[in-house]
Short mmCIF file of C-alpha atoms and ligand atoms in Angstrom, two decimals:
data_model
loop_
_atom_site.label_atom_id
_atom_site.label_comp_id
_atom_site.label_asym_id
_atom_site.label_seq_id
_atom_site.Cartn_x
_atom_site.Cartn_y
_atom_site.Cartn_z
CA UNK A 19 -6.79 16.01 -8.34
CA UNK A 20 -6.58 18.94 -6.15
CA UNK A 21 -2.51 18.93 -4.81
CA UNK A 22 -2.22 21.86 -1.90
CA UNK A 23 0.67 21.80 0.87
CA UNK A 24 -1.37 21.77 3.66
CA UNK A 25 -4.52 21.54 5.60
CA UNK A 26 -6.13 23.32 8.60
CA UNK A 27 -8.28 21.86 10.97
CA UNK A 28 -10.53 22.49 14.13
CA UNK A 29 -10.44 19.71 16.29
CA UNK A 30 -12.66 18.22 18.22
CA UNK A 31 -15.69 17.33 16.18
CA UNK A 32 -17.01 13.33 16.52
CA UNK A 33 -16.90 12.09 12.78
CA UNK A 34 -20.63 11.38 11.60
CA UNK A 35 -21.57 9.57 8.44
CA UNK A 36 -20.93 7.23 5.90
CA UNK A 37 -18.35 7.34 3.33
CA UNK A 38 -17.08 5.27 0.36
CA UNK A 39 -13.63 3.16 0.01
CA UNK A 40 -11.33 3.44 -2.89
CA UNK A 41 -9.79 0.33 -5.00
CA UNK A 42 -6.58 -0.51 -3.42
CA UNK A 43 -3.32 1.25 -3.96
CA UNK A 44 -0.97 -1.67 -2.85
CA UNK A 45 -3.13 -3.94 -5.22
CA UNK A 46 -3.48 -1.39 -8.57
CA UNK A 47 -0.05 -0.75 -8.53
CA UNK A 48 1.72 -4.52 -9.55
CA UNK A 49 -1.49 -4.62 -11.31
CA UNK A 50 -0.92 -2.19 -13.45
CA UNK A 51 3.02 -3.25 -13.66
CA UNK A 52 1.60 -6.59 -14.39
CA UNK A 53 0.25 -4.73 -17.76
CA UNK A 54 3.61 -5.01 -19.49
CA UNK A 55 2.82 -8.60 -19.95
CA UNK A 56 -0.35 -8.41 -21.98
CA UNK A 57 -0.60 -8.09 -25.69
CA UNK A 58 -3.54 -6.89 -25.70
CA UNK A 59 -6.53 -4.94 -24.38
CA UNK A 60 -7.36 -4.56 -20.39
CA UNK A 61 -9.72 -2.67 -18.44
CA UNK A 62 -9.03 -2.03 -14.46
CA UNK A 63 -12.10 -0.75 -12.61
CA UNK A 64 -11.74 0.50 -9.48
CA UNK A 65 -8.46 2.46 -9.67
CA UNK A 66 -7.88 5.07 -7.20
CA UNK A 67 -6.85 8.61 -8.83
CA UNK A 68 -3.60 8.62 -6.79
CA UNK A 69 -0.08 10.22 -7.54
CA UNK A 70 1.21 6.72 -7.05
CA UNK A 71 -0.72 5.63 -9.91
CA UNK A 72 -0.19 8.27 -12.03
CA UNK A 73 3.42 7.75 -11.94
CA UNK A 74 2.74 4.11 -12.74
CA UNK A 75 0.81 4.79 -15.51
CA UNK A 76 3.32 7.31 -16.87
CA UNK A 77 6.33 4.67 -16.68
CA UNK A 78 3.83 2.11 -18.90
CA UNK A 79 3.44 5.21 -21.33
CA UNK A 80 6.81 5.45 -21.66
CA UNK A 81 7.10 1.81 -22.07
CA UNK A 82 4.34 2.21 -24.69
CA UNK A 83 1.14 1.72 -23.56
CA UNK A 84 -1.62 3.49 -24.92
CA UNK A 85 -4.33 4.35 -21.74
CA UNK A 86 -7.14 6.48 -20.72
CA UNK A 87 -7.60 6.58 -17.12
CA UNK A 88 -10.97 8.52 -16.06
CA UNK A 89 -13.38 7.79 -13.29
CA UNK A 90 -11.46 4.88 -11.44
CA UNK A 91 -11.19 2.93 -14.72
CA UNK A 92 -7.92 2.71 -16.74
CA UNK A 93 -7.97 1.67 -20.01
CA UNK A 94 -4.85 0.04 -21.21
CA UNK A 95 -3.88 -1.16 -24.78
CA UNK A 96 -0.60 -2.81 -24.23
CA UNK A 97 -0.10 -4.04 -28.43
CA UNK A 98 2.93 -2.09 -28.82
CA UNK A 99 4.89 -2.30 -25.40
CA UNK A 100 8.34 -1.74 -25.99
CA UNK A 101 11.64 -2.95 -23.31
CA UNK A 102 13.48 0.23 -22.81
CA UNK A 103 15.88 1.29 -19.62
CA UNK A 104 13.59 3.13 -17.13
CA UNK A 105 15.60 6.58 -16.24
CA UNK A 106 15.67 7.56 -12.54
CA UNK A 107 13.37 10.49 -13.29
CA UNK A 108 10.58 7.71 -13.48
CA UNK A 109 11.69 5.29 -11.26
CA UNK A 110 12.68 7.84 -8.53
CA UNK A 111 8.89 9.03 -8.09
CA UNK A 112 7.84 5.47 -6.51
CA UNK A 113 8.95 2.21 -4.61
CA UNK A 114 6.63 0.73 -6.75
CA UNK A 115 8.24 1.11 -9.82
CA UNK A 116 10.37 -1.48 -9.32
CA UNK A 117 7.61 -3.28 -9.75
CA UNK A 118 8.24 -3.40 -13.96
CA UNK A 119 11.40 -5.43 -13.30
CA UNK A 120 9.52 -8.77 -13.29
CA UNK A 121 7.46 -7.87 -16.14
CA UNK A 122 9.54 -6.91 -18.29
CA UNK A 123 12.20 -9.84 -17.75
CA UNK A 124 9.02 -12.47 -18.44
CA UNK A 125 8.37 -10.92 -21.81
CA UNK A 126 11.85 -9.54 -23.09
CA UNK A 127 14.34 -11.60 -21.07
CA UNK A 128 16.19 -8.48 -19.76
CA UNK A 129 15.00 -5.32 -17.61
CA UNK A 130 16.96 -2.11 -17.14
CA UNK A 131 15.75 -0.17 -14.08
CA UNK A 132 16.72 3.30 -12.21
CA UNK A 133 17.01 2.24 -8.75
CA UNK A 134 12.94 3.29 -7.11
CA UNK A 135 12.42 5.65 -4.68
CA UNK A 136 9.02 6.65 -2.50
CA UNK A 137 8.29 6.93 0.96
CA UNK A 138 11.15 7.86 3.11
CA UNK A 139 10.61 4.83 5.82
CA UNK A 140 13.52 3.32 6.04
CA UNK A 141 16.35 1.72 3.72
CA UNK A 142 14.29 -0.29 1.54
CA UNK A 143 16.75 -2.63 -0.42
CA UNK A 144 16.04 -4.95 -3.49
CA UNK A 145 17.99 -8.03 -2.09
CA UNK A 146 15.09 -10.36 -1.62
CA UNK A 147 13.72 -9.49 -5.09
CA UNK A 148 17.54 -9.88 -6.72
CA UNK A 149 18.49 -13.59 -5.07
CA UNK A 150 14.55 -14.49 -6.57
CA UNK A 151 15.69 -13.61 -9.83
CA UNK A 152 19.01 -15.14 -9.55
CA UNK A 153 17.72 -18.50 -8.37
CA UNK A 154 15.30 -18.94 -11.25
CA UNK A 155 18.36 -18.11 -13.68
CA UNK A 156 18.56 -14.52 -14.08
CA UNK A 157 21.99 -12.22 -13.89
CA UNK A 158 21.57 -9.15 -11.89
CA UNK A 159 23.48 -5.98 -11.46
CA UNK A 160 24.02 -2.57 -9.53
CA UNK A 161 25.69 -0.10 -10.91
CA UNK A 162 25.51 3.70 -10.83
CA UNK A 163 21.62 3.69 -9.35
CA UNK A 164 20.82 1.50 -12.35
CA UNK A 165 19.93 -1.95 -11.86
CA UNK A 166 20.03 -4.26 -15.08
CA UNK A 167 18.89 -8.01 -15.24
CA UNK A 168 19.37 -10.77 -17.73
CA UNK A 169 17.97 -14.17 -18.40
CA UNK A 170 19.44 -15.65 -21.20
CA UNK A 171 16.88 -18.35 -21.15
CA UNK A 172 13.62 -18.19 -20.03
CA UNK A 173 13.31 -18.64 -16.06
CA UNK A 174 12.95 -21.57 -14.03
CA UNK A 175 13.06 -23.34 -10.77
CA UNK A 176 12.51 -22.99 -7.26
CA UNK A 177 13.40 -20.25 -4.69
CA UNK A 178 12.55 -19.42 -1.32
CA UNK A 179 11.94 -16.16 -0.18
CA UNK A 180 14.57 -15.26 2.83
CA UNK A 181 11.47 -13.11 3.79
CA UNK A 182 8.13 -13.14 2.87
CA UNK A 183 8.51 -9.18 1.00
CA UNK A 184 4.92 -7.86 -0.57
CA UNK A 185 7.09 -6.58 -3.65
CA UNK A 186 9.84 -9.37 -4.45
CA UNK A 187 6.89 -11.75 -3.81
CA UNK A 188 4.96 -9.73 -6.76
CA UNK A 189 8.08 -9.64 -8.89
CA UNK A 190 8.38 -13.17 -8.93
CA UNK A 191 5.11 -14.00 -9.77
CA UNK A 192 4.97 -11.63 -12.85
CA UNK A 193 8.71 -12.85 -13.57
CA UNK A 194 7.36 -16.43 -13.73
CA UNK A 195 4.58 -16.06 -16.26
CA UNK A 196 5.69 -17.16 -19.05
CA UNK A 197 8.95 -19.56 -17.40
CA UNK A 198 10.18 -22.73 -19.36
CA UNK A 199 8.30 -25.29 -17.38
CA UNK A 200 7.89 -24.31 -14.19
CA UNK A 201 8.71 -21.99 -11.41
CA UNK A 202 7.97 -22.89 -7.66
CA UNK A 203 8.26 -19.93 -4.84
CA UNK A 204 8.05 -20.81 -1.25
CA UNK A 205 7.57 -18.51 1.54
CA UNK A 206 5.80 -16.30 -0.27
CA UNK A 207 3.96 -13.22 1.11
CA UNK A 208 0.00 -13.62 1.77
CA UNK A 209 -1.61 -10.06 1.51
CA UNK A 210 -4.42 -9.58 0.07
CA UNK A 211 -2.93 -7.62 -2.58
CA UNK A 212 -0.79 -10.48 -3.71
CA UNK A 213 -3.47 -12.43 -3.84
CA UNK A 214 -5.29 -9.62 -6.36
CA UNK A 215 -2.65 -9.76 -8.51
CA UNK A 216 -2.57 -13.69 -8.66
CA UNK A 217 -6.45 -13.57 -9.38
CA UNK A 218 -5.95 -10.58 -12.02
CA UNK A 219 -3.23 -13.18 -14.02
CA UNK A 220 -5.17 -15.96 -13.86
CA UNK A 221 -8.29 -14.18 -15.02
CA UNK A 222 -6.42 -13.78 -18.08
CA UNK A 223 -4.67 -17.20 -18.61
CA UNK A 224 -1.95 -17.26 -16.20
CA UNK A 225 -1.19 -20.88 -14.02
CA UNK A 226 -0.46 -20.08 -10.93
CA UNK A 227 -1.80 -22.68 -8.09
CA UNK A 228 -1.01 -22.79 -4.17
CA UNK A 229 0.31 -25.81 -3.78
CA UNK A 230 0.72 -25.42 0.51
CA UNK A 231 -0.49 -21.97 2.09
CA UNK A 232 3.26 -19.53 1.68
CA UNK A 233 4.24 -21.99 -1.65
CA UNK A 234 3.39 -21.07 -5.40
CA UNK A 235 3.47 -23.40 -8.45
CA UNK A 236 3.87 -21.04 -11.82
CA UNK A 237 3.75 -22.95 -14.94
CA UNK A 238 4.81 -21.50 -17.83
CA UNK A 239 2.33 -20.02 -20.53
CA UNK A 240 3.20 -18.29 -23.53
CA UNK A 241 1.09 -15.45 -23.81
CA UNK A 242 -1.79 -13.65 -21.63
CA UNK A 243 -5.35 -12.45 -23.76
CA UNK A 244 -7.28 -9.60 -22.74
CA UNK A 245 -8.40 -9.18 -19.21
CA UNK A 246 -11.74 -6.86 -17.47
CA UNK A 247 -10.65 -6.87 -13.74
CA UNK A 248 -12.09 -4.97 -10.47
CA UNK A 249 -9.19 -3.92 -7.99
CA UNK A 250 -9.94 -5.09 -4.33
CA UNK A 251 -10.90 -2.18 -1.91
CA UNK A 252 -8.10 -0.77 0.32
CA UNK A 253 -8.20 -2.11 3.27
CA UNK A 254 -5.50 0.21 4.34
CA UNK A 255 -7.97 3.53 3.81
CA UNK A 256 -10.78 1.64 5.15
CA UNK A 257 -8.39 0.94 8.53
CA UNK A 258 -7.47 4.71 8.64
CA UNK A 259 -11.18 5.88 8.35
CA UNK A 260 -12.38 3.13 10.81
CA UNK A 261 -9.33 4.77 12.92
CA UNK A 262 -10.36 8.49 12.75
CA UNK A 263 -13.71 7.59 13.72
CA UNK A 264 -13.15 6.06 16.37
CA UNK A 265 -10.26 8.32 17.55
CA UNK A 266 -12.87 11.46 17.15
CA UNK A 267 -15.96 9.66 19.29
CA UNK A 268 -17.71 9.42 16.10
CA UNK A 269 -19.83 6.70 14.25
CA UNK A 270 -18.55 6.17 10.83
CA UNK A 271 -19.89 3.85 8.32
CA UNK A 272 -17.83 2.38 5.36
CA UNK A 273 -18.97 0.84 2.41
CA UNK A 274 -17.19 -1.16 -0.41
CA UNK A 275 -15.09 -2.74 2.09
CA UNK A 276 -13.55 -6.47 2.14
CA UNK A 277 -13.89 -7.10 6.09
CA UNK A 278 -11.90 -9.95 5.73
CA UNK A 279 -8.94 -8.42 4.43
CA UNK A 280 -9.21 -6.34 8.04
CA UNK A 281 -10.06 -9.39 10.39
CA UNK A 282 -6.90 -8.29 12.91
CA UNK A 283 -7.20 -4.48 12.84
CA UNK A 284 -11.19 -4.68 13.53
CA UNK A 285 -10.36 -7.08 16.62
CA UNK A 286 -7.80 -5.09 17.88
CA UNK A 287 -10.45 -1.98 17.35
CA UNK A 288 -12.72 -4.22 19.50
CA UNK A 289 -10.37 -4.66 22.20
CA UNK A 290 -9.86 -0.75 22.70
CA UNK A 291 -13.55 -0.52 22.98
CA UNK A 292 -15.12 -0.06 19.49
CA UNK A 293 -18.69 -1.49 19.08
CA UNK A 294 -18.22 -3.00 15.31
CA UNK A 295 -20.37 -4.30 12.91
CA UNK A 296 -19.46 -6.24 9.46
CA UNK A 297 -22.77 -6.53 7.21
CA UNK A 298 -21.30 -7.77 3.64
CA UNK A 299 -19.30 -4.95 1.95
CA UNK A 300 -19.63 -2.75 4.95
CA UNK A 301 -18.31 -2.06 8.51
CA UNK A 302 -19.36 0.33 10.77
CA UNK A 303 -17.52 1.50 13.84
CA UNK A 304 -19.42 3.36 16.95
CA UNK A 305 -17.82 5.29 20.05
CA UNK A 306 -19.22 3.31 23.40
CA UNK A 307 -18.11 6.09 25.74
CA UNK A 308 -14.41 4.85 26.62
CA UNK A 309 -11.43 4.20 23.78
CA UNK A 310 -9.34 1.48 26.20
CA UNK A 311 -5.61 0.69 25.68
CA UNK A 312 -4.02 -2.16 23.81
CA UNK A 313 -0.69 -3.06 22.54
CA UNK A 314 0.08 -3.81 19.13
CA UNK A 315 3.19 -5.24 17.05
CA UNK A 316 3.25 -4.79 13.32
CA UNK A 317 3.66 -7.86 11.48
CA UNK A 318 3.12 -9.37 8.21
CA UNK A 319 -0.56 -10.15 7.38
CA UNK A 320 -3.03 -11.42 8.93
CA UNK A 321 -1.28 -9.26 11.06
CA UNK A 322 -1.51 -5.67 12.38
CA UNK A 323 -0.13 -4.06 8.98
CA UNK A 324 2.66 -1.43 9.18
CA UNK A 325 0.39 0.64 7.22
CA UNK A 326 -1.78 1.14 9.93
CA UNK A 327 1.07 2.08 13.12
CA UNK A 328 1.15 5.74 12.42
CA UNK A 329 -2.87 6.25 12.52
CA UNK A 330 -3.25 3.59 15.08
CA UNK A 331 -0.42 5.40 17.51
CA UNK A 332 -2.69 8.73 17.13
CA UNK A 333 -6.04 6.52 18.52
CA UNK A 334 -3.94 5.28 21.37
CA UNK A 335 -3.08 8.57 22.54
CA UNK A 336 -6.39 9.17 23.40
CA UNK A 337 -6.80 5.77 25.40
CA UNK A 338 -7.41 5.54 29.51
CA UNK A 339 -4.46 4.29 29.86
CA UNK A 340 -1.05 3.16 28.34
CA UNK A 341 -0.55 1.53 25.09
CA UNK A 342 2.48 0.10 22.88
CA UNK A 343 3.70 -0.14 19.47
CA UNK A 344 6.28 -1.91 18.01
CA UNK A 345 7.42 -1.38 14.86
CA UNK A 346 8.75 -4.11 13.59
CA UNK A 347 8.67 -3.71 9.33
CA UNK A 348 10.66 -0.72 8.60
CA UNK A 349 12.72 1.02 10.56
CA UNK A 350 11.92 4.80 10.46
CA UNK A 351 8.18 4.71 10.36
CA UNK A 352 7.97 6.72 13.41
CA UNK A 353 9.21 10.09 12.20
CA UNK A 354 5.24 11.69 12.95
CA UNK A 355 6.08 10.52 16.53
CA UNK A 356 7.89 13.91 17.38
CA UNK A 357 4.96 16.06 15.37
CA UNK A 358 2.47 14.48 18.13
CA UNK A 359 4.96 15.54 20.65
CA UNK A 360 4.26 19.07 19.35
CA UNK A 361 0.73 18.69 19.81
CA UNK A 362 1.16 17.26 23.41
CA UNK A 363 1.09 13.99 22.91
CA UNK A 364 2.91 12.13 25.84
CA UNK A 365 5.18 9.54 23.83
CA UNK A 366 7.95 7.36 25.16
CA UNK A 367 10.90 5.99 22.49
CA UNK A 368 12.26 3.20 23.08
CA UNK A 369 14.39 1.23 19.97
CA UNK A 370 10.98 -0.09 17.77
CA UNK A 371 8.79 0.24 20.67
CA UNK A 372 6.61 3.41 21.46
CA UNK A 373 4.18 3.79 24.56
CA UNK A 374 1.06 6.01 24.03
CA UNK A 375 0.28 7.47 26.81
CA UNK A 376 -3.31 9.52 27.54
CA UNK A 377 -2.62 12.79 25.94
CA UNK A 378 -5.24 16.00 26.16
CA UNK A 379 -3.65 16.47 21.98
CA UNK A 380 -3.17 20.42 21.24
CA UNK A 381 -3.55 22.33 17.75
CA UNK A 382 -0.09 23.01 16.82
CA UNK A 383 2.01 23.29 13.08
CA UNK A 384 3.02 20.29 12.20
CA UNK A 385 4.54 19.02 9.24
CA UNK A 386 4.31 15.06 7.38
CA UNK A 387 6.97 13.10 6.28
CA UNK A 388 5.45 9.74 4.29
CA UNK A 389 2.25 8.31 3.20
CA UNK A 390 0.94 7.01 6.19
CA UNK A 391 2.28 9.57 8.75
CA UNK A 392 0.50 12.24 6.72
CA UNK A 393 -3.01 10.78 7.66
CA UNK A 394 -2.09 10.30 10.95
CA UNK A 395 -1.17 13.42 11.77
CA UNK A 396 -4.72 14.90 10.20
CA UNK A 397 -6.43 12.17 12.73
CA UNK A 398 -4.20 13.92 15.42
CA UNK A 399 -5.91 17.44 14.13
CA UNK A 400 -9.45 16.12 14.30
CA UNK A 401 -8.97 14.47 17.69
CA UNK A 402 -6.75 18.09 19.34
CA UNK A 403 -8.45 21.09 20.45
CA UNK A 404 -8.26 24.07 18.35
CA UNK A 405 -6.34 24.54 14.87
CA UNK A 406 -3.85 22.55 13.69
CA UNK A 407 -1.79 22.86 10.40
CA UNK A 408 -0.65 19.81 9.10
CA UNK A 409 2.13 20.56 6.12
CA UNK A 410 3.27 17.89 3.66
CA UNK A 411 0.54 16.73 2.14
CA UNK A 412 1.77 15.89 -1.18
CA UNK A 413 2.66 12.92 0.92
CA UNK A 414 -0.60 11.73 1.20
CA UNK A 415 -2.06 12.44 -2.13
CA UNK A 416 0.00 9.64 -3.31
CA UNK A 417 -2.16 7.02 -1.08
CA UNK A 418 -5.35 8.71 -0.21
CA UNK A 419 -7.93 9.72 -2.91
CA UNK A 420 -10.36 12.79 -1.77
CA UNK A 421 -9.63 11.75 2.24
CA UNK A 422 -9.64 15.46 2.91
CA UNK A 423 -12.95 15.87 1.01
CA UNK A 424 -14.18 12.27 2.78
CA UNK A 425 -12.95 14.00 6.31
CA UNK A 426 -15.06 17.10 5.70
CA UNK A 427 -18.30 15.33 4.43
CA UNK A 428 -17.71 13.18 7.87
CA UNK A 429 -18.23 16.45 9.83
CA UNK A 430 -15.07 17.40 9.96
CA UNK A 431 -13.97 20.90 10.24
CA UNK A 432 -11.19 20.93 7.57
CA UNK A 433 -9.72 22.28 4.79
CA UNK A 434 -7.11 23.09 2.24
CA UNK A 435 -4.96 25.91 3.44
N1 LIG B 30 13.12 -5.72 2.41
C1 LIG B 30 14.46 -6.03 2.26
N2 LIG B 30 14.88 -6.46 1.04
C2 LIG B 30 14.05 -6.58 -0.03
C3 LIG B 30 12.67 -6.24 0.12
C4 LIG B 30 12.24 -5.81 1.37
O1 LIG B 30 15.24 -5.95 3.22
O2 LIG B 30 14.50 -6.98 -1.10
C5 LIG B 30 12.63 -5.25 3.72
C6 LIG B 30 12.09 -3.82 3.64
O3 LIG B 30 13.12 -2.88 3.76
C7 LIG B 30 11.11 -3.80 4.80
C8 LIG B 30 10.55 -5.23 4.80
O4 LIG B 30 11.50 -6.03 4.10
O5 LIG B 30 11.81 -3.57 5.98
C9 LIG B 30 9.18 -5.38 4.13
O6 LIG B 30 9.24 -4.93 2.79
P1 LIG B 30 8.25 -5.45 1.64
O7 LIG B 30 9.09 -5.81 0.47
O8 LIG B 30 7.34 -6.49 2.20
O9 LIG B 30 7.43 -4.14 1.33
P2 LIG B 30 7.27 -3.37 -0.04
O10 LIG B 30 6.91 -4.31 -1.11
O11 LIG B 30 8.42 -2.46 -0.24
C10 LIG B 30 4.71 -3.00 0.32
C11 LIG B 30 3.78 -1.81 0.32
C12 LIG B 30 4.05 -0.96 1.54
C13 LIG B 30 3.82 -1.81 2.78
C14 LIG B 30 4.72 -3.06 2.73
C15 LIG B 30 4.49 -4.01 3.88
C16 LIG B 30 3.41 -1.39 -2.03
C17 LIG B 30 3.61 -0.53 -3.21
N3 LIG B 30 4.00 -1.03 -0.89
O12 LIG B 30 6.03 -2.46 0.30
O13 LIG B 30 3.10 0.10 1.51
O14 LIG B 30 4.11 -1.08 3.94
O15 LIG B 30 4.47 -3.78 1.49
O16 LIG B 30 3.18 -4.44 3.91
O17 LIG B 30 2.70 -2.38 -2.10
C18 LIG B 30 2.25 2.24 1.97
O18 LIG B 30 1.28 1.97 1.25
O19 LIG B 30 2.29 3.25 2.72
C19 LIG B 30 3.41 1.35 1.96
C20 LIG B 30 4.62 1.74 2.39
#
């Protein structure tokens, strides 16, 4: 994995091309975490070589797991997983490692965790994911950055989620595997990536049945064979690249997609004037000679994801007229807003709502500051005249596999600096 600090770019050229779309981060990650419950053997295809995952995997290596993780298959043998407290050296690295908590309470009864860390986009508190454990029996708590949960007997019972969280959702599936009799969660988040981790558990044994569209019936089992699984693509890369095309005038083609996991984002692409078509495992996105404005508000899925604001924000400064965003998931996802400004970008702040207004984007310096903020501001490079340095990137090397390498086999003019 090639790890620099920052990219250059000449703007201006329409991306061109075709171009490939990884497994899922979102969905590999509690996929991986859901590891910890196996006794056995289990091959993941489609893994994207991300730092994300590599922290993941090196938690489940500390935890015991044996893997080998080459060419976007990991190999896990999970025979001798041990329950040990997770130090905040390992759970610092990622939001997602809290993520093991569920896990490991399933199969040992008790989970000691270093509080996470990740992306800095907001305060990103564990109360949904604590009451869920608490309802189905469990004892949690806080203390000195180390969180520490106990279920004296195995879990059981019915929560509802206050809301519908992508991780405490995930935690109290995996929690619920092997729960005395039953375990019913309602409310429950519906992203596609839950979804892949509910397929990935019952592939291998697990009982876990929709009993209404947000309400889960878990009954218990008490153990989970081997498991061959392919993640789902990420529909969150595949949004970005459908983005930057777009944004650039361009005509990109993606393949390996799931265009139903992008139903929203590709009709509000349609709406600001994107010719689209969905063939299978492909969409491709063409420039019609006008990108028109639209206004957006971030939501839970189907919804427009959060994911998708900071890229999305970049497109709509180069609209005919005014757009909107609100932000309505986390509460400092906007911190690439004042980078645009830099490059030109005409941007009015108002509490979670931004307007985009047209904007003639300059090459500036510009720095990242999360995940999604760092691919937005290379968009913002591609689409501004001249050279712009975009600093920060270990930011997105924990999302985006090769996406400078995908950018410059689109056309682009780019490259490590
Ligand atoms: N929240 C709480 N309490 C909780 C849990 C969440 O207040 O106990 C709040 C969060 O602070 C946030 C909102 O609820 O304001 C949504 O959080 P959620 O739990 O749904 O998100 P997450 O599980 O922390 C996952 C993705 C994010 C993605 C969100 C929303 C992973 C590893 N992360 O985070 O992905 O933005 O769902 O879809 O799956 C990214 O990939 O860049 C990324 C940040």
């Amino acid at each position: 994995m090639v790890i620099a600090d920052s990219v250059l770019i000449n703007g201006g050229i329409p991306l061109k091309g075709q171009v490939s779309i990884q497994g899922s981060k979102n969905a590999a990650l509690p996929i991986l975490a859901a590891s910890l419950l196996f006794n056995d053997e289990i091959y993941l295809h489609n893994v994207p070589d991300l730092l994300d995952i590599r922290s993941m995997l090196e938690i489940l290596e500390y935890l015991g797991v044996q893997y080998i993780f080459k060419n976007g298959t990991a190999y896990l043998n999970c025979k001798n997983i041990i329950n040990k407290r997770i130090p905040v050296e390992f759970s610092k690295k990622l939001r997602a490692s809290s993520l093991i908590m569920g896990p490991l309470l399933a199969r040992f009864g008790s989970a000691e965790v270093g509080m996470p860390g990740g992306c800095n986009i907001g305060p990103r508190p564990l109360n949904y994911h604590f009451s869920g454990f608490e309802d189905l029996g469990a004892k949690v708590l806080v203390e000195d950055g180390l969180i520490t949960i106990n279920a004296g007997e195995k879990l059981e019972g019915e929560h509802t989620l206050e809301f519908p969280s992508v991780g405490a959702t995930e935690n109290l599936i995996t929690a619920s595997v092997f729960s005395g009799r039953k375990v019913i969660l309602k409310n429950i988040a519906k992203e596609p990536e839950i979804i892949d981790l509910i397929n990935f558990l019952t592939k291998a044994g697990a009982k876990i049945a929709f009993t209404d569209v947000t309400t889960l019936e878990i009954e218990g089992i008490t153990s989970l064979g081997s498991n061959e699984y392919r993640v789902r693509p990420d529909r969150i890369e595949a949004g970005t690249f459908l983005i930057a095309g777009f944004a650039t005038k361009g005509n990109v083609r993606l393949v390996g997609v799931e265009p139903d996991d992008l139903g929203f984002v590709l009709h509000k692409l349609e709406e600001m004037g994107a010719h689209i078509s969905v063939e299978r495992d492909t969409i491709a996105i063409a420039y019609k000679g006008e990108i028109k404005a639209t206004n957006i508000k971030t939501t839970i899925f189907p919804g427009f994801p959060t994911d998708l604001q900071s890229p999305i924000t970049v497109l709509m400064t180069q609209a005919t007229r005014n757009s909107t965003v609100v932000e309505n998931i986390f509460d400092n996802r906007y911190q690439h807003i004042p980078e645009l400004i830099k490059m030109n970008a005409k941007i009015e702040m108002q509490d979670k709502t931004a307007t985009l207004c047209p904007s003639n984007l300059v090459g500036a310096k510009v720095d990242s500051f999360d995940l999604r903020g760092a691919a937005a501001m290379i968009i913002a490079g591609l689409c501004a005249s001249g050279t712009t340095r975009v600093s920060g990137l270990k930011h997105l090397f924990r999302g985006y596999e090769s996406f400078v390498e995908k950018l410059e086999f689109l056309g682009a003019d780019i490259c490590y600096a």
